[in-house]
Coordinates of C-alpha atoms and ligand atoms in Angstrom, one line a residue:
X1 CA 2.5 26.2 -8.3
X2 CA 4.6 22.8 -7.4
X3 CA 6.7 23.2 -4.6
X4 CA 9.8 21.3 -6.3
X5 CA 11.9 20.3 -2.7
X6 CA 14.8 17.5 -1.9
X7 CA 15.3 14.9 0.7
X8 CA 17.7 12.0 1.1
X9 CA 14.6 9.3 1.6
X10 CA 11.4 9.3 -0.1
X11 CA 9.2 7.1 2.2
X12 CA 5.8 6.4 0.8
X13 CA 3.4 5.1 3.9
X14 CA 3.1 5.4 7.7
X15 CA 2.5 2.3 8.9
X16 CA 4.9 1.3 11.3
X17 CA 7.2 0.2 8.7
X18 CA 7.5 3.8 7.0
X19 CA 7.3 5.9 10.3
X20 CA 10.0 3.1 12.1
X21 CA 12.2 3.4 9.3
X22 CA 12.0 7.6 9.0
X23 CA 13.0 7.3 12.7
X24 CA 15.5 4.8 12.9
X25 CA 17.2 7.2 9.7
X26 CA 16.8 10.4 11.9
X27 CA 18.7 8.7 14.8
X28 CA 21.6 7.9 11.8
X29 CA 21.7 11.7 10.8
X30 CA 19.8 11.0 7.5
X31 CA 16.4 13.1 6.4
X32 CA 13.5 11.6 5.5
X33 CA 10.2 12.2 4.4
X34 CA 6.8 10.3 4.9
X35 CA 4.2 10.6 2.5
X36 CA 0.5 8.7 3.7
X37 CA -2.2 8.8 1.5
X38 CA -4.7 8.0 4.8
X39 CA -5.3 10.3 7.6
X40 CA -3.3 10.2 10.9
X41 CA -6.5 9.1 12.3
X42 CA -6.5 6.3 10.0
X43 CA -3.2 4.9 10.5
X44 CA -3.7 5.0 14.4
X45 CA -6.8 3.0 14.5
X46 CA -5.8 0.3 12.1
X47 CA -6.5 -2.9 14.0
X48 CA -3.3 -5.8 13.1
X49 CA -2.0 -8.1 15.2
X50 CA -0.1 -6.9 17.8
X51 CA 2.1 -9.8 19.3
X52 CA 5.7 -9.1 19.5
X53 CA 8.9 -11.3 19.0
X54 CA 11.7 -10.3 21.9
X55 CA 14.1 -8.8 19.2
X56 CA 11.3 -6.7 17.4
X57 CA 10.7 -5.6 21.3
X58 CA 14.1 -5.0 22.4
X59 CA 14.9 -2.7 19.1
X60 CA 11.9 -0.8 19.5
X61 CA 13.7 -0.5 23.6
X62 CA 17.0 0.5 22.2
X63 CA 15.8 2.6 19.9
X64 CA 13.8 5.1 22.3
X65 CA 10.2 3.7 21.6
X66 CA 10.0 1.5 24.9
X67 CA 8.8 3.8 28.0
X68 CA 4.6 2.6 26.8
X69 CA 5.5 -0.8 25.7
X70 CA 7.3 -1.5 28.9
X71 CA 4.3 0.0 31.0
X72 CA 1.8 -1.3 29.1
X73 CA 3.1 -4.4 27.2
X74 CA 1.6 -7.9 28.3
X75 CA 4.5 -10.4 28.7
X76 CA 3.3 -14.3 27.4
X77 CA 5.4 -17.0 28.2
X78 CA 3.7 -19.1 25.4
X79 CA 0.6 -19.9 23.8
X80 CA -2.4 -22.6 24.3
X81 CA -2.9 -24.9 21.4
X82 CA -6.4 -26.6 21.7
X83 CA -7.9 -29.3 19.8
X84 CA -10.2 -32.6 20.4
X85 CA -11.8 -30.7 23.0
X86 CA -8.0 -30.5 24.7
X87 CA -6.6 -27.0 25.7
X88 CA -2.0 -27.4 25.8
X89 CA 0.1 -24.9 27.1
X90 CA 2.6 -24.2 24.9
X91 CA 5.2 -22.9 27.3
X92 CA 8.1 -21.1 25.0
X93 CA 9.7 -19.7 27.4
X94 CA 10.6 -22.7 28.8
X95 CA 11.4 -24.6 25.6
X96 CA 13.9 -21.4 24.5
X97 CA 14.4 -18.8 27.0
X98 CA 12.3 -16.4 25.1
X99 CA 8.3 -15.4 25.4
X100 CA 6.3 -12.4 23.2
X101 CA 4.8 -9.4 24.4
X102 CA 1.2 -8.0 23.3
X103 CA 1.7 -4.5 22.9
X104 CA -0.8 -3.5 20.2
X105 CA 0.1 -1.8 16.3
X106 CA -2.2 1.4 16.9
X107 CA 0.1 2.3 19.9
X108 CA 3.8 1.6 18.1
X109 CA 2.3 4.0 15.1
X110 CA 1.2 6.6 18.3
X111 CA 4.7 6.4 19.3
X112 CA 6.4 6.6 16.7
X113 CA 4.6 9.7 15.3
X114 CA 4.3 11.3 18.5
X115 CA 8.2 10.7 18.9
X116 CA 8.7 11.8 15.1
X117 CA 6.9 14.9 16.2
X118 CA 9.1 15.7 19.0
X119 CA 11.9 15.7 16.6
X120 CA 11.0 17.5 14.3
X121 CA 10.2 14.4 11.6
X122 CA 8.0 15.3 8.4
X123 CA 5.1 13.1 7.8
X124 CA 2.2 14.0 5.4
X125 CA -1.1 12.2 6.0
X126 CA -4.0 13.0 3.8
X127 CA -2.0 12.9 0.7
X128 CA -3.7 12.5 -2.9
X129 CA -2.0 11.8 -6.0
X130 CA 0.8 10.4 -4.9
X131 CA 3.3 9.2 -6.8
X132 CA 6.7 7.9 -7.8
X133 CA 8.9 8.9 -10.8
X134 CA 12.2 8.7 -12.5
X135 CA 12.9 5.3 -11.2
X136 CA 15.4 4.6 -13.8
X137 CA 17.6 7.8 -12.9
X138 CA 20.0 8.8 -9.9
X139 CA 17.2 11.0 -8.2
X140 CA 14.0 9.8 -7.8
X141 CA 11.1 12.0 -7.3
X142 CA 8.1 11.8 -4.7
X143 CA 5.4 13.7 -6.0
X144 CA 2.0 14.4 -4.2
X145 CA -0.8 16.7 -3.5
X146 CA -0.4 17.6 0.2
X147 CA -4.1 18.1 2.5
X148 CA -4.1 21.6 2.1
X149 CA -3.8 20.6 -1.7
X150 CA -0.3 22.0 -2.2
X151 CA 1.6 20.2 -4.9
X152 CA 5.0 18.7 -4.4
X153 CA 7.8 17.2 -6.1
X154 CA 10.3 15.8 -3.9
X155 CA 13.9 14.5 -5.5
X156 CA 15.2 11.9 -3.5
X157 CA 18.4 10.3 -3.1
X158 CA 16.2 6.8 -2.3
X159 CA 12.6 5.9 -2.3
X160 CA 11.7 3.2 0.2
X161 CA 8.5 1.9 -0.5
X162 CA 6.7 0.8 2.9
X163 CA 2.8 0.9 1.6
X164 CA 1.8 -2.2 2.2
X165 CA 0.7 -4.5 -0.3
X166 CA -1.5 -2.6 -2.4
X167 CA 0.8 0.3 -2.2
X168 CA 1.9 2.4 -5.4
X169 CA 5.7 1.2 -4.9
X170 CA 6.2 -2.4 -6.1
X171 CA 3.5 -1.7 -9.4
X172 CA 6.1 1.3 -10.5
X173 CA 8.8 -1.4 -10.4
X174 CA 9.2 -1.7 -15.0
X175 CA 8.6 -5.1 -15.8
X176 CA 11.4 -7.6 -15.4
X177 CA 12.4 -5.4 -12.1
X178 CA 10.9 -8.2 -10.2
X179 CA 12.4 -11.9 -10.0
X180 CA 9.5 -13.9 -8.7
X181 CA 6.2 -13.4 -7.0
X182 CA 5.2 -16.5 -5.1
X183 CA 1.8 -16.1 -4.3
X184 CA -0.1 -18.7 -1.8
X185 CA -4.5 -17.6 -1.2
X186 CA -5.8 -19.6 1.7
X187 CA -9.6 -21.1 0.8
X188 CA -10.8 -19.5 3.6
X189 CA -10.7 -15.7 5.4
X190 CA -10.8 -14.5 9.1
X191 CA -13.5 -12.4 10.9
X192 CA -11.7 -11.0 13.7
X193 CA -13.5 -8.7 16.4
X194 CA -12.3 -6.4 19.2
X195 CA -14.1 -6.7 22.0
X196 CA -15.1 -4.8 25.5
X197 CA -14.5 -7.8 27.1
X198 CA -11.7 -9.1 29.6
X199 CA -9.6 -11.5 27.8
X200 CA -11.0 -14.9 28.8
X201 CA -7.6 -16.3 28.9
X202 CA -4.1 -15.4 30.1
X203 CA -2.5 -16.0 26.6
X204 CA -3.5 -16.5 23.4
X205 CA -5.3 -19.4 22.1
X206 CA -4.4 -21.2 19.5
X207 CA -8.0 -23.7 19.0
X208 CA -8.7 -26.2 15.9
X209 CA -12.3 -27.1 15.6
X210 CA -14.2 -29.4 13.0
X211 CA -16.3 -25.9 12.6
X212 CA -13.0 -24.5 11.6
X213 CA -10.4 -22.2 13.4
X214 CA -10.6 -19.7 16.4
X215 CA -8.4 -17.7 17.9
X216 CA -8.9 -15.8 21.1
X217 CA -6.0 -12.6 21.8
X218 CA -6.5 -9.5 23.2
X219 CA -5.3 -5.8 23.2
X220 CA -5.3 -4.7 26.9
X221 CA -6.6 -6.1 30.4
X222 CA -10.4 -4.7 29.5
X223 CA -10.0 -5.7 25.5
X224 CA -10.2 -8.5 24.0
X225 CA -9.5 -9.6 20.0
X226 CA -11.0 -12.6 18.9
X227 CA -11.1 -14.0 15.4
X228 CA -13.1 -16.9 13.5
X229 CA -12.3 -19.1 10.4
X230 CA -15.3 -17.9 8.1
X231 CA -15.6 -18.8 4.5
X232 CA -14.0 -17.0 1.7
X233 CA -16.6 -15.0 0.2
X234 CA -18.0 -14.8 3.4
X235 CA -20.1 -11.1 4.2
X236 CA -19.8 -9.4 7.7
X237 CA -23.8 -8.2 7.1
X238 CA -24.3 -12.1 8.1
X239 CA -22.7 -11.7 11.3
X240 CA -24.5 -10.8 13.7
X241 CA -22.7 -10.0 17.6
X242 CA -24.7 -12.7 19.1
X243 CA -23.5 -15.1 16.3
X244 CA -20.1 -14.2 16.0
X245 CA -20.0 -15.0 20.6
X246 CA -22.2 -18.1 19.9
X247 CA -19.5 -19.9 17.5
X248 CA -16.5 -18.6 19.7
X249 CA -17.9 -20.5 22.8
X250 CA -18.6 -23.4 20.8
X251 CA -15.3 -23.5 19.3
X252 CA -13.3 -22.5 22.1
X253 CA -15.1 -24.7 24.2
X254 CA -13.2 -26.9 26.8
X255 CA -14.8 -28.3 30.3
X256 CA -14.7 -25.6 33.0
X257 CA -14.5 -22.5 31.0
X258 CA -16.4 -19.5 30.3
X259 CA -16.2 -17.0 27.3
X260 CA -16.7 -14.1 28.8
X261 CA -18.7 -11.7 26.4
X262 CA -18.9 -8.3 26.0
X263 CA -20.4 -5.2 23.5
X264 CA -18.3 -5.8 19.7
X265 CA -16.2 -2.4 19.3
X266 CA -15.4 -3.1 16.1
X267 CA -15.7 -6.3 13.0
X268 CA -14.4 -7.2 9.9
X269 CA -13.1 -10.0 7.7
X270 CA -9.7 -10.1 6.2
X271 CA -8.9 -13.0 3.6
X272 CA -6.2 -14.8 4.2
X273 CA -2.7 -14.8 1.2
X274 CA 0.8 -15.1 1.6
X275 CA 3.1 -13.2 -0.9
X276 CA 6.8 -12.8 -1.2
X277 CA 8.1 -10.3 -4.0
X278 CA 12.3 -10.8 -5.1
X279 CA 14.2 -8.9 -4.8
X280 CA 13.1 -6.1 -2.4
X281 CA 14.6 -3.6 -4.5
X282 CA 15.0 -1.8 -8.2
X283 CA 17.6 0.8 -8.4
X284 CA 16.9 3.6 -6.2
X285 CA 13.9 2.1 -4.9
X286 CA 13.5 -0.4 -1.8
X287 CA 10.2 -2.1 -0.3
X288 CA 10.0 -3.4 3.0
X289 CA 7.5 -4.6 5.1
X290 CA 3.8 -5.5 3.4
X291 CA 5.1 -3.9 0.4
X292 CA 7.4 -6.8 -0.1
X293 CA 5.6 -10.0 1.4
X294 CA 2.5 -10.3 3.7
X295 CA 2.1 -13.6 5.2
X296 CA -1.5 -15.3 6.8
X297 CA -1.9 -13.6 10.4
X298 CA -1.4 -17.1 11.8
X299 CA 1.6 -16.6 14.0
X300 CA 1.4 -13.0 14.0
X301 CA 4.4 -12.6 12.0
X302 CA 3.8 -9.1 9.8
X303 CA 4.8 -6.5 12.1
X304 CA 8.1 -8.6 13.3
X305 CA 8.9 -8.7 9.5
X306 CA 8.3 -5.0 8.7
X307 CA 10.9 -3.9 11.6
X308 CA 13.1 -6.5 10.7
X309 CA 13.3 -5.1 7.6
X310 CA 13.4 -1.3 8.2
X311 CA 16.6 -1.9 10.3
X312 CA 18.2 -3.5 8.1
X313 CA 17.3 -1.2 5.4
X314 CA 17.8 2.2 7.9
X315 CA 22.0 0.4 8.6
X316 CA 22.0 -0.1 4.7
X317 CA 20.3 3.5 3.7
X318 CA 22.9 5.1 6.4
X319 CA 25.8 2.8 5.0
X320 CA 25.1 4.4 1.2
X321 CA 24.2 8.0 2.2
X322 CA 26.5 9.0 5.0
X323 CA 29.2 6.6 4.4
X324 CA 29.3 6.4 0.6
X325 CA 28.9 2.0 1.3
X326 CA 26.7 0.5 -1.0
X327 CA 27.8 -3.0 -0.3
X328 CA 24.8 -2.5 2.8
X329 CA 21.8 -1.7 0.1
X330 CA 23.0 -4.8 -2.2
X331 CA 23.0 -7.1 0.8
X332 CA 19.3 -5.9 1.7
X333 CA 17.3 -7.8 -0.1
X334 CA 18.7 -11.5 0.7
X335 CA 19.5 -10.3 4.4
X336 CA 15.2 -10.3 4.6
X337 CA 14.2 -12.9 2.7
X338 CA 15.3 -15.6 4.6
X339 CA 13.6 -13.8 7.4
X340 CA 10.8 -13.6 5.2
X341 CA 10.6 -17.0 3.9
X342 CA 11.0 -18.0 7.7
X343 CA 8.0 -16.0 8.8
X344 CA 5.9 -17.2 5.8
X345 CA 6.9 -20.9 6.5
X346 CA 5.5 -20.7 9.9
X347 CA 2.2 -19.2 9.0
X348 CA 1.9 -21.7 6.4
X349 CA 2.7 -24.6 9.0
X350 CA 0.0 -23.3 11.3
X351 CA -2.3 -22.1 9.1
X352 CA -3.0 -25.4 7.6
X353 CA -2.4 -27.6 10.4
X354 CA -5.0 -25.1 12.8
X355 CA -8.0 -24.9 9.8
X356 CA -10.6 -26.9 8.5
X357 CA -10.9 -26.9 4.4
X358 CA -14.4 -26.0 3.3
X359 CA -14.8 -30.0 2.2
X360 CA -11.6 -31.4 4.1
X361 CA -11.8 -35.3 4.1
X362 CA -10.7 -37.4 7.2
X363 CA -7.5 -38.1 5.9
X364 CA -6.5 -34.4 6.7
X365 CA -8.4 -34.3 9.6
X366 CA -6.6 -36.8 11.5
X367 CA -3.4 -35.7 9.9
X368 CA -3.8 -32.4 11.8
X369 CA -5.0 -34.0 14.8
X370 CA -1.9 -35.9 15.1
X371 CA 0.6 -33.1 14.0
X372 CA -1.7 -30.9 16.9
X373 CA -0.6 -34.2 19.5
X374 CA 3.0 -34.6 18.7
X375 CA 3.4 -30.7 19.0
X376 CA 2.1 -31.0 22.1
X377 CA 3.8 -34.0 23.8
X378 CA 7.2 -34.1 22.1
X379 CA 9.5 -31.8 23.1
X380 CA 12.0 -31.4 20.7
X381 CA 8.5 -30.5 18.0
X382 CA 7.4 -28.2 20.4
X383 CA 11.1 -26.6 20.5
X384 CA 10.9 -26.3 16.6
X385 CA 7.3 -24.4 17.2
X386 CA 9.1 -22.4 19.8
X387 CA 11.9 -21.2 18.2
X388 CA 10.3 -19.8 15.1
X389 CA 7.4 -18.4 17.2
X390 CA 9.4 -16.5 19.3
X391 CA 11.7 -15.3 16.6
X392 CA 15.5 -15.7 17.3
X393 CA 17.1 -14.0 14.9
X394 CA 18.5 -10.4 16.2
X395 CA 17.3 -7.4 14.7
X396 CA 20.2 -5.6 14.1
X397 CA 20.2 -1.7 13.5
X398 CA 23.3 -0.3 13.9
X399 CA 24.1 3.6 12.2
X400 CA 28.0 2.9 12.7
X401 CA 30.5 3.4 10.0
X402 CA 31.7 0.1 10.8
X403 CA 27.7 -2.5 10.4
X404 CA 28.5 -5.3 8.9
X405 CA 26.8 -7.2 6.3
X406 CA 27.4 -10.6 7.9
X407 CA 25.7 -9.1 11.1
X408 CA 22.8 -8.6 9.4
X409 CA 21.4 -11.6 9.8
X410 CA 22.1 -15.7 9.3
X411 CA 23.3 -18.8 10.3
X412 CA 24.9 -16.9 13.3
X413 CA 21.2 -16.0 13.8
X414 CA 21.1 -17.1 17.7
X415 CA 23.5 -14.3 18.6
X416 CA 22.2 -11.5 21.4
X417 CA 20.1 -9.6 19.7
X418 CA 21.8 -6.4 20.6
X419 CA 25.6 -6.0 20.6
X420 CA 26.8 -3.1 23.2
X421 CA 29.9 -3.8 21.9
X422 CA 29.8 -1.2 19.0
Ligands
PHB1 C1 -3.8 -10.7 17.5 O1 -3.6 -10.4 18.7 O2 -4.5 -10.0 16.7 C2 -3.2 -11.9 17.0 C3 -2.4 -12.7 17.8 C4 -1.8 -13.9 17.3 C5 -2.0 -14.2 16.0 C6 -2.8 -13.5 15.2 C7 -3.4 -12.3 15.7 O3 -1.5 -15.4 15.6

């Protein structure tokens, strides 16, 4: 027997994209249902970057999700850039007005289900067979095998596609539904470790190396996350705990510091690509977050992307279903991408200005070296570092009859990021 059922939004995926967006819909009296092939478990435990631009911050504050993040959030004025043996303080705060805040993804998703829970939001983990039909007619269906291996077949008004790249969303998009793909793969992948060690460093560092890039973050006072440029096809098998703490001291390295070490709670290696899919929507359907572009983890830029994006599209989603607007939904798609193209310019800029190419000739070496120095001593460069670091744009949700387009994001971009004027 299928269970054949209706909702007003379809949303495939409980990353924070899917569950932010089923929430920030609940709070604009719109229903919602979340569909995750992975178990709660799973999504909780996923290790991403966890650095957080002031706007992605304060919605996640104005939208009820900020009593943890304000206890537990670690507020960074900036970042060290190292290089030549040379360790720089990149103070942003400073330069704009504006730091980030570490608060890692595995708490935002155990906020936002625990606070989907509490009001009475329905998300399924452990789905199979999931999948999404009818894209070409006025109700879309969500159909899925649920854990207790109940079929369904949900109709929905719209189907927002928030599972990630290799998601089933954007490959149900008929061909010719998509513009462009502009696809960038970096030579080159990350090992990145979290670590039961205190963070060696007050913020995070930012280091070029001739043996290649390392990065040293961290997920609480006690835990640190660390990462190292490895080679492509690289294999975790050949690394070792003692290996992976020898080549972070050596490329962290500056006089008078120590790495402190500690047992490896967990190691992987992630390659490194940069993706943007146009438009970020076919009919009925709508893809936001990794769904739609994933950038390099240079920067940290994915998770500010994904919530950009879900409040835009929970203000358009509201606009079209409660208000009867569409002009919201057909403004979506640019409203992000300049966003987008933003965040993926940045971790283009430091991706290739912080790595070493598996046969890089001096040329690009120096190149780096002297982009690295006049980041670091001029301050109208380190501004322009800054100011896309840190974000700037506002994220705007906003479940009034009256959001406006316009508001949504652009050249007005250095607005408040929260009007209390509504
Ligand atoms: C992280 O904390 O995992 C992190 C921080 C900054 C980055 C990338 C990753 O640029």
């Amino acid at each position: 027997m299928t269970l054949k059922e209706r909702t007003q939004v379809g949303i495939v995926g409980a990353g924070p994209a899917g569950l932010l967006l089923s929430h920030l819909l609940a709070l604009g009296g719109v229903e919602s249902r979340v569909v995750e092939v992975r178990s709660r478990a799973h999504c909780e435990a996923r290790q991403r970057a966890g650095m957080l631009e002031p706007a992605t911050a304060q919605l996640l504050r104005d939208t009820g999700l900020g009593r943890r993040l304000d206890a537990e959030g670690l507020e960074h004025d900036g970042i060290y850039l190292q290089f030549a043996g040379e360790r720089h303080h990149m103070n942003f705060r400073e330069l704009t007005g504006r730091g980030v805040t570490i608060y890692p993804q595995t708490e935002i998703v155990k906020d936002l289900i625990q606070i989907r829970n509490a009001n009475g939001g329905i998300a399924e983990f452990g789905a199979t067979d999931s999948e999404v039909a009818g894209l070409d007619s006025d109700l879309p269906e969500l159909r899925y095998t649920d854990a207790a291996g109940q079929r369904h077949e949900v109709s929905c008004d719209v189907i927002a596609g928030c599972d990630g790249f290799r998601g089933i969303c954007r490959p149900a998009i008929p061909a010719g539904g998509l513009r462009t793909i502009a696809l960038r793969t970096y030579p080159f992948s990350w090992l990145g470790i979290l670590a039961q060690a205190p963070p060696s460093t007050d913020q995070v560092i930012y280091a070029r190396h001739e043996r290649g890039f390392a990065l040293h973050s961290m997920r609480t006072p006690q835990i640190g996350r660390l990462y190292l440029q490895v080679p492509a096809d690289d294999d975790i098998s050949q690394w070792p705990d003692d290996r992976i703490w020898d080549e972070l001291s050596l490329r962290l390295a500056v006089p008078g510091w120590h790495l402190r070490t500690g047992p490896v709670l967990d190691k992987s290696i992630t390659g490194m690509r940069s993706f943007v899919a146009t438009p970020m929507r076919y009919r009925r359907l709508f893809l936001a977050g990794d769904a739609a572009h994933i950038v390099p983890p240079t920067g940290a830029k994915g998770l500010n992307l994904a919530v950009a994006d879900v409040a835009a599209l929970a203000t358009a989603l509201i606009g079209l279903l409660r208000y009867g607007r569409s002009d919201l939904v057909d403004a979506y798609s640019d409203t992000c991408q300049e966003r987008a193209w933003r965040a993926t310019y940045l971790s283009w800029w430091m991706t290739t200005m912080l790595h070493v190419l598996p046969r890089q000739d001096p040329f690009d070496s120096a190149l780096q070296i002297a982009q690295l120095r006049n980041l670091t001593s001029s301050r109208a460069a380190g501004a322009m570092l800054a100011e896309i670091y840190t974000g700037g744009a506002p994220v705007r949700f906003d479940p009034s009859p009256k959001a406006s387009p316009a508001a949504f994001l652009g050249p007005e971009s250095l607005v408040p990021a929260w009007d209390d004027s509504r």
